[in-house]
GROMACS .gro file of N, CA and C in nm:
model
  195
    1UNK      N    1  -0.508   0.571  -3.112
    1UNK     CA    2  -0.375   0.627  -3.120
    1UNK      C    3  -0.277   0.529  -3.056
    2UNK      N    4  -0.180   0.489  -3.131
    2UNK     CA    5  -0.080   0.395  -3.082
    2UNK      C    6   0.041   0.472  -3.029
    3UNK      N    7   0.083   0.437  -2.908
    3UNK     CA    8   0.200   0.501  -2.849
    3UNK      C    9   0.308   0.395  -2.838
    4UNK      N   10   0.420   0.420  -2.903
    4UNK     CA   11   0.528   0.322  -2.898
    4UNK      C   12   0.638   0.369  -2.802
    5UNK      N   13   0.729   0.280  -2.773
    5UNK     CA   14   0.835   0.307  -2.676
    5UNK      C   15   0.922   0.425  -2.719
    6UNK      N   16   0.948   0.439  -2.846
    6UNK     CA   17   1.030   0.551  -2.894
    6UNK      C   18   0.963   0.684  -2.864
    7UNK      N   19   0.833   0.690  -2.880
    7UNK     CA   20   0.759   0.813  -2.851
    7UNK      C   21   0.762   0.844  -2.702
    8UNK      N   22   0.746   0.742  -2.621
    8UNK     CA   23   0.751   0.760  -2.475
    8UNK      C   24   0.888   0.814  -2.434
    9UNK      N   25   0.993   0.760  -2.490
    9UNK     CA   26   1.129   0.807  -2.459
    9UNK      C   27   1.149   0.952  -2.503
   10UNK      N   28   1.095   0.986  -2.619
   10UNK     CA   29   1.107   1.122  -2.669
   10UNK      C   30   1.036   1.220  -2.575
   11UNK      N   31   0.918   1.184  -2.530
   11UNK     CA   32   0.844   1.270  -2.437
   11UNK      C   33   0.923   1.288  -2.308
   12UNK      N   34   0.980   1.182  -2.256
   12UNK     CA   35   1.060   1.191  -2.133
   12UNK      C   36   1.181   1.282  -2.151
   13UNK      N   37   1.246   1.275  -2.267
   13UNK     CA   38   1.364   1.358  -2.293
   13UNK      C   39   1.327   1.506  -2.304
   14UNK      N   40   1.208   1.534  -2.356
   14UNK     CA   41   1.165   1.672  -2.378
   14UNK      C   42   1.090   1.731  -2.258
   15UNK      N   43   1.059   1.649  -2.161
   15UNK     CA   44   0.980   1.695  -2.047
   15UNK      C   45   1.062   1.785  -1.955
   16UNK      N   46   0.993   1.877  -1.892
   16UNK     CA   47   1.056   1.964  -1.792
   16UNK      C   48   1.029   1.907  -1.654
   17UNK      N   49   1.129   1.914  -1.568
   17UNK     CA   50   1.113   1.871  -1.430
   17UNK      C   51   1.052   1.986  -1.351
   18UNK      N   52   0.931   1.966  -1.299
   18UNK     CA   53   0.865   2.071  -1.224
   18UNK      C   54   0.912   2.075  -1.079
   19UNK      N   55   0.932   1.958  -1.019
   19UNK     CA   56   0.976   1.948  -0.881
   19UNK      C   57   1.075   1.832  -0.870
   20UNK      N   58   1.182   1.854  -0.798
   20UNK     CA   59   1.279   1.748  -0.776
   20UNK      C   60   1.230   1.655  -0.667
   21UNK      N   61   1.284   1.535  -0.664
   21UNK     CA   62   1.240   1.433  -0.570
   21UNK      C   63   1.245   1.481  -0.425
   22UNK      N   64   1.350   1.552  -0.389
   22UNK     CA   65   1.364   1.601  -0.252
   22UNK      C   66   1.252   1.700  -0.217
   23UNK      N   67   1.210   1.782  -0.313
   23UNK     CA   68   1.102   1.877  -0.289
   23UNK      C   69   0.969   1.805  -0.266
   24UNK      N   70   0.946   1.701  -0.343
   24UNK     CA   71   0.822   1.623  -0.328
   24UNK      C   72   0.823   1.552  -0.193
   25UNK      N   73   0.934   1.492  -0.156
   25UNK     CA   74   0.944   1.423  -0.028
   25UNK      C   75   0.924   1.520   0.089
   26UNK      N   76   0.977   1.642   0.078
   26UNK     CA   77   0.960   1.742   0.183
   26UNK      C   78   0.813   1.783   0.195
   27UNK      N   79   0.746   1.797   0.083
   27UNK     CA   80   0.604   1.833   0.085
   27UNK      C   81   0.520   1.722   0.148
   28UNK      N   82   0.554   1.598   0.117
   28UNK     CA   83   0.482   1.485   0.176
   28UNK      C   84   0.506   1.480   0.327
   29UNK      N   85   0.628   1.509   0.369
   29UNK     CA   86   0.659   1.512   0.512
   29UNK      C   87   0.581   1.622   0.583
   30UNK      N   88   0.573   1.740   0.520
   30UNK     CA   89   0.494   1.849   0.579
   30UNK      C   90   0.347   1.810   0.590
   31UNK      N   91   0.296   1.744   0.488
   31UNK     CA   92   0.157   1.698   0.490
   31UNK      C   93   0.135   1.599   0.604
   32UNK      N   94   0.230   1.509   0.626
   32UNK     CA   95   0.218   1.411   0.734
   32UNK      C   96   0.219   1.479   0.870
   33UNK      N   97   0.298   1.584   0.886
   33UNK     CA   98   0.300   1.659   1.012
   33UNK      C   99   0.163   1.722   1.038
   34UNK      N  100   0.105   1.781   0.937
   34UNK     CA  101  -0.027   1.842   0.950
   34UNK      C  102  -0.131   1.736   0.983
   35UNK      N  103  -0.125   1.624   0.914
   35UNK     CA  104  -0.221   1.515   0.941
   35UNK      C  105  -0.205   1.461   1.082
   36UNK      N  106  -0.082   1.447   1.128
   36UNK     CA  107  -0.059   1.400   1.265
   36UNK      C  108  -0.124   1.493   1.366
   37UNK      N  109  -0.113   1.623   1.343
   37UNK     CA  110  -0.173   1.720   1.434
   37UNK      C  111  -0.325   1.715   1.429
   38UNK      N  112  -0.380   1.705   1.310
   38UNK     CA  113  -0.526   1.706   1.294
   38UNK      C  114  -0.591   1.577   1.342
   39UNK      N  115  -0.519   1.467   1.334
   39UNK     CA  116  -0.578   1.336   1.366
   39UNK      C  117  -0.520   1.274   1.492
   40UNK      N  118  -0.458   1.355   1.577
   40UNK     CA  119  -0.385   1.304   1.693
   40UNK      C  120  -0.470   1.218   1.784
   41UNK      N  121  -0.593   1.256   1.809
   41UNK     CA  122  -0.679   1.183   1.903
   41UNK      C  123  -0.787   1.103   1.830
   42UNK      N  124  -0.760   1.066   1.708
   42UNK     CA  125  -0.860   0.994   1.628
   42UNK      C  126  -0.801   0.864   1.575
   43UNK      N  127  -0.886   0.782   1.522
   43UNK     CA  128  -0.845   0.656   1.462
   43UNK      C  129  -0.898   0.652   1.319
   44UNK      N  130  -0.831   0.722   1.227
   44UNK     CA  131  -0.885   0.736   1.091
   44UNK      C  132  -0.869   0.610   1.006
   45UNK      N  133  -0.956   0.600   0.909
   45UNK     CA  134  -0.943   0.498   0.804
   45UNK      C  135  -0.897   0.572   0.680
   46UNK      N  136  -0.790   0.527   0.621
   46UNK     CA  137  -0.732   0.594   0.504
   46UNK      C  138  -0.756   0.507   0.381
   47UNK      N  139  -0.812   0.568   0.277
   47UNK     CA  140  -0.828   0.496   0.151
   47UNK      C  141  -0.809   0.593   0.036
   48UNK      N  142  -0.770   0.538  -0.076
   48UNK     CA  143  -0.742   0.617  -0.195
   48UNK      C  144  -0.859   0.603  -0.292
   49UNK      N  145  -0.903   0.716  -0.346
   49UNK     CA  146  -1.017   0.714  -0.438
   49UNK      C  147  -0.971   0.702  -0.583
   50UNK      N  148  -0.861   0.764  -0.618
   50UNK     CA  149  -0.814   0.764  -0.756
   50UNK      C  150  -0.708   0.656  -0.776
   51UNK      N  151  -0.717   0.582  -0.886
   51UNK     CA  152  -0.616   0.481  -0.917
   51UNK      C  153  -0.477   0.541  -0.923
   52UNK      N  154  -0.463   0.655  -0.985
   52UNK     CA  155  -0.333   0.720  -1.000
   52UNK      C  156  -0.278   0.776  -0.871
   53UNK      N  157  -0.358   0.785  -0.768
   53UNK     CA  158  -0.314   0.840  -0.641
   53UNK      C  159  -0.269   0.735  -0.541
   54UNK      N  160  -0.273   0.609  -0.578
   54UNK     CA  161  -0.244   0.501  -0.483
   54UNK      C  162  -0.102   0.510  -0.427
   55UNK      N  163  -0.004   0.526  -0.511
   55UNK     CA  164   0.135   0.533  -0.465
   55UNK      C  165   0.153   0.658  -0.379
   56UNK      N  166   0.101   0.771  -0.425
   56UNK     CA  167   0.115   0.895  -0.349
   56UNK      C  168   0.046   0.886  -0.214
   57UNK      N  169  -0.073   0.831  -0.209
   57UNK     CA  170  -0.146   0.826  -0.083
   57UNK      C  171  -0.077   0.735   0.019
   58UNK      N  172   0.002   0.641  -0.026
   58UNK     CA  173   0.075   0.554   0.065
   58UNK      C  174   0.201   0.617   0.121
   59UNK      N  175   0.251   0.721   0.057
   59UNK     CA  176   0.377   0.782   0.100
   59UNK      C  177   0.374   0.837   0.243
   60UNK      N  178   0.272   0.914   0.282
   60UNK     CA  179   0.275   0.970   0.419
   60UNK      C  180   0.231   0.871   0.527
   61UNK      N  181   0.176   0.757   0.489
   61UNK     CA  182   0.119   0.666   0.589
   61UNK      C  183   0.223   0.617   0.689
   62UNK      N  184   0.344   0.590   0.645
   62UNK     CA  185   0.445   0.541   0.739
   62UNK      C  186   0.494   0.649   0.834
   63UNK      N  187   0.454   0.776   0.810
   63UNK     CA  188   0.493   0.886   0.896
   63UNK      C  189   0.383   0.923   0.996
   64UNK      N  190   0.266   0.860   0.983
   64UNK     CA  191   0.155   0.892   1.072
   64UNK      C  192   0.166   0.811   1.201
   65UNK      N  193   0.124   0.872   1.312
   65UNK     CA  194   0.131   0.806   1.442
   65UNK      C  195  -0.002   0.745   1.478
   0.00000   0.00000   0.00000
C-alpha cells in the first residue's frame, strides 16, 4: 500500500484532537512528580523499549531529581 503526501494531509485534516498539548504536558508533569516520589532514594536507569516511545520517554527526564 502506497501512502502519498496528499493522503497524509487528508488524514491530518480529518483527524480529531484527543488531547491538547497543554493537557499532555500536564500529564507528563504529574507523572514526573510521581516518579520523583517513588524514586527519591534510588539511582534508576531509564531506557525506552518501544521505538515510538523514545520522544515521550525523554519528556519527563528533565523533571526528575
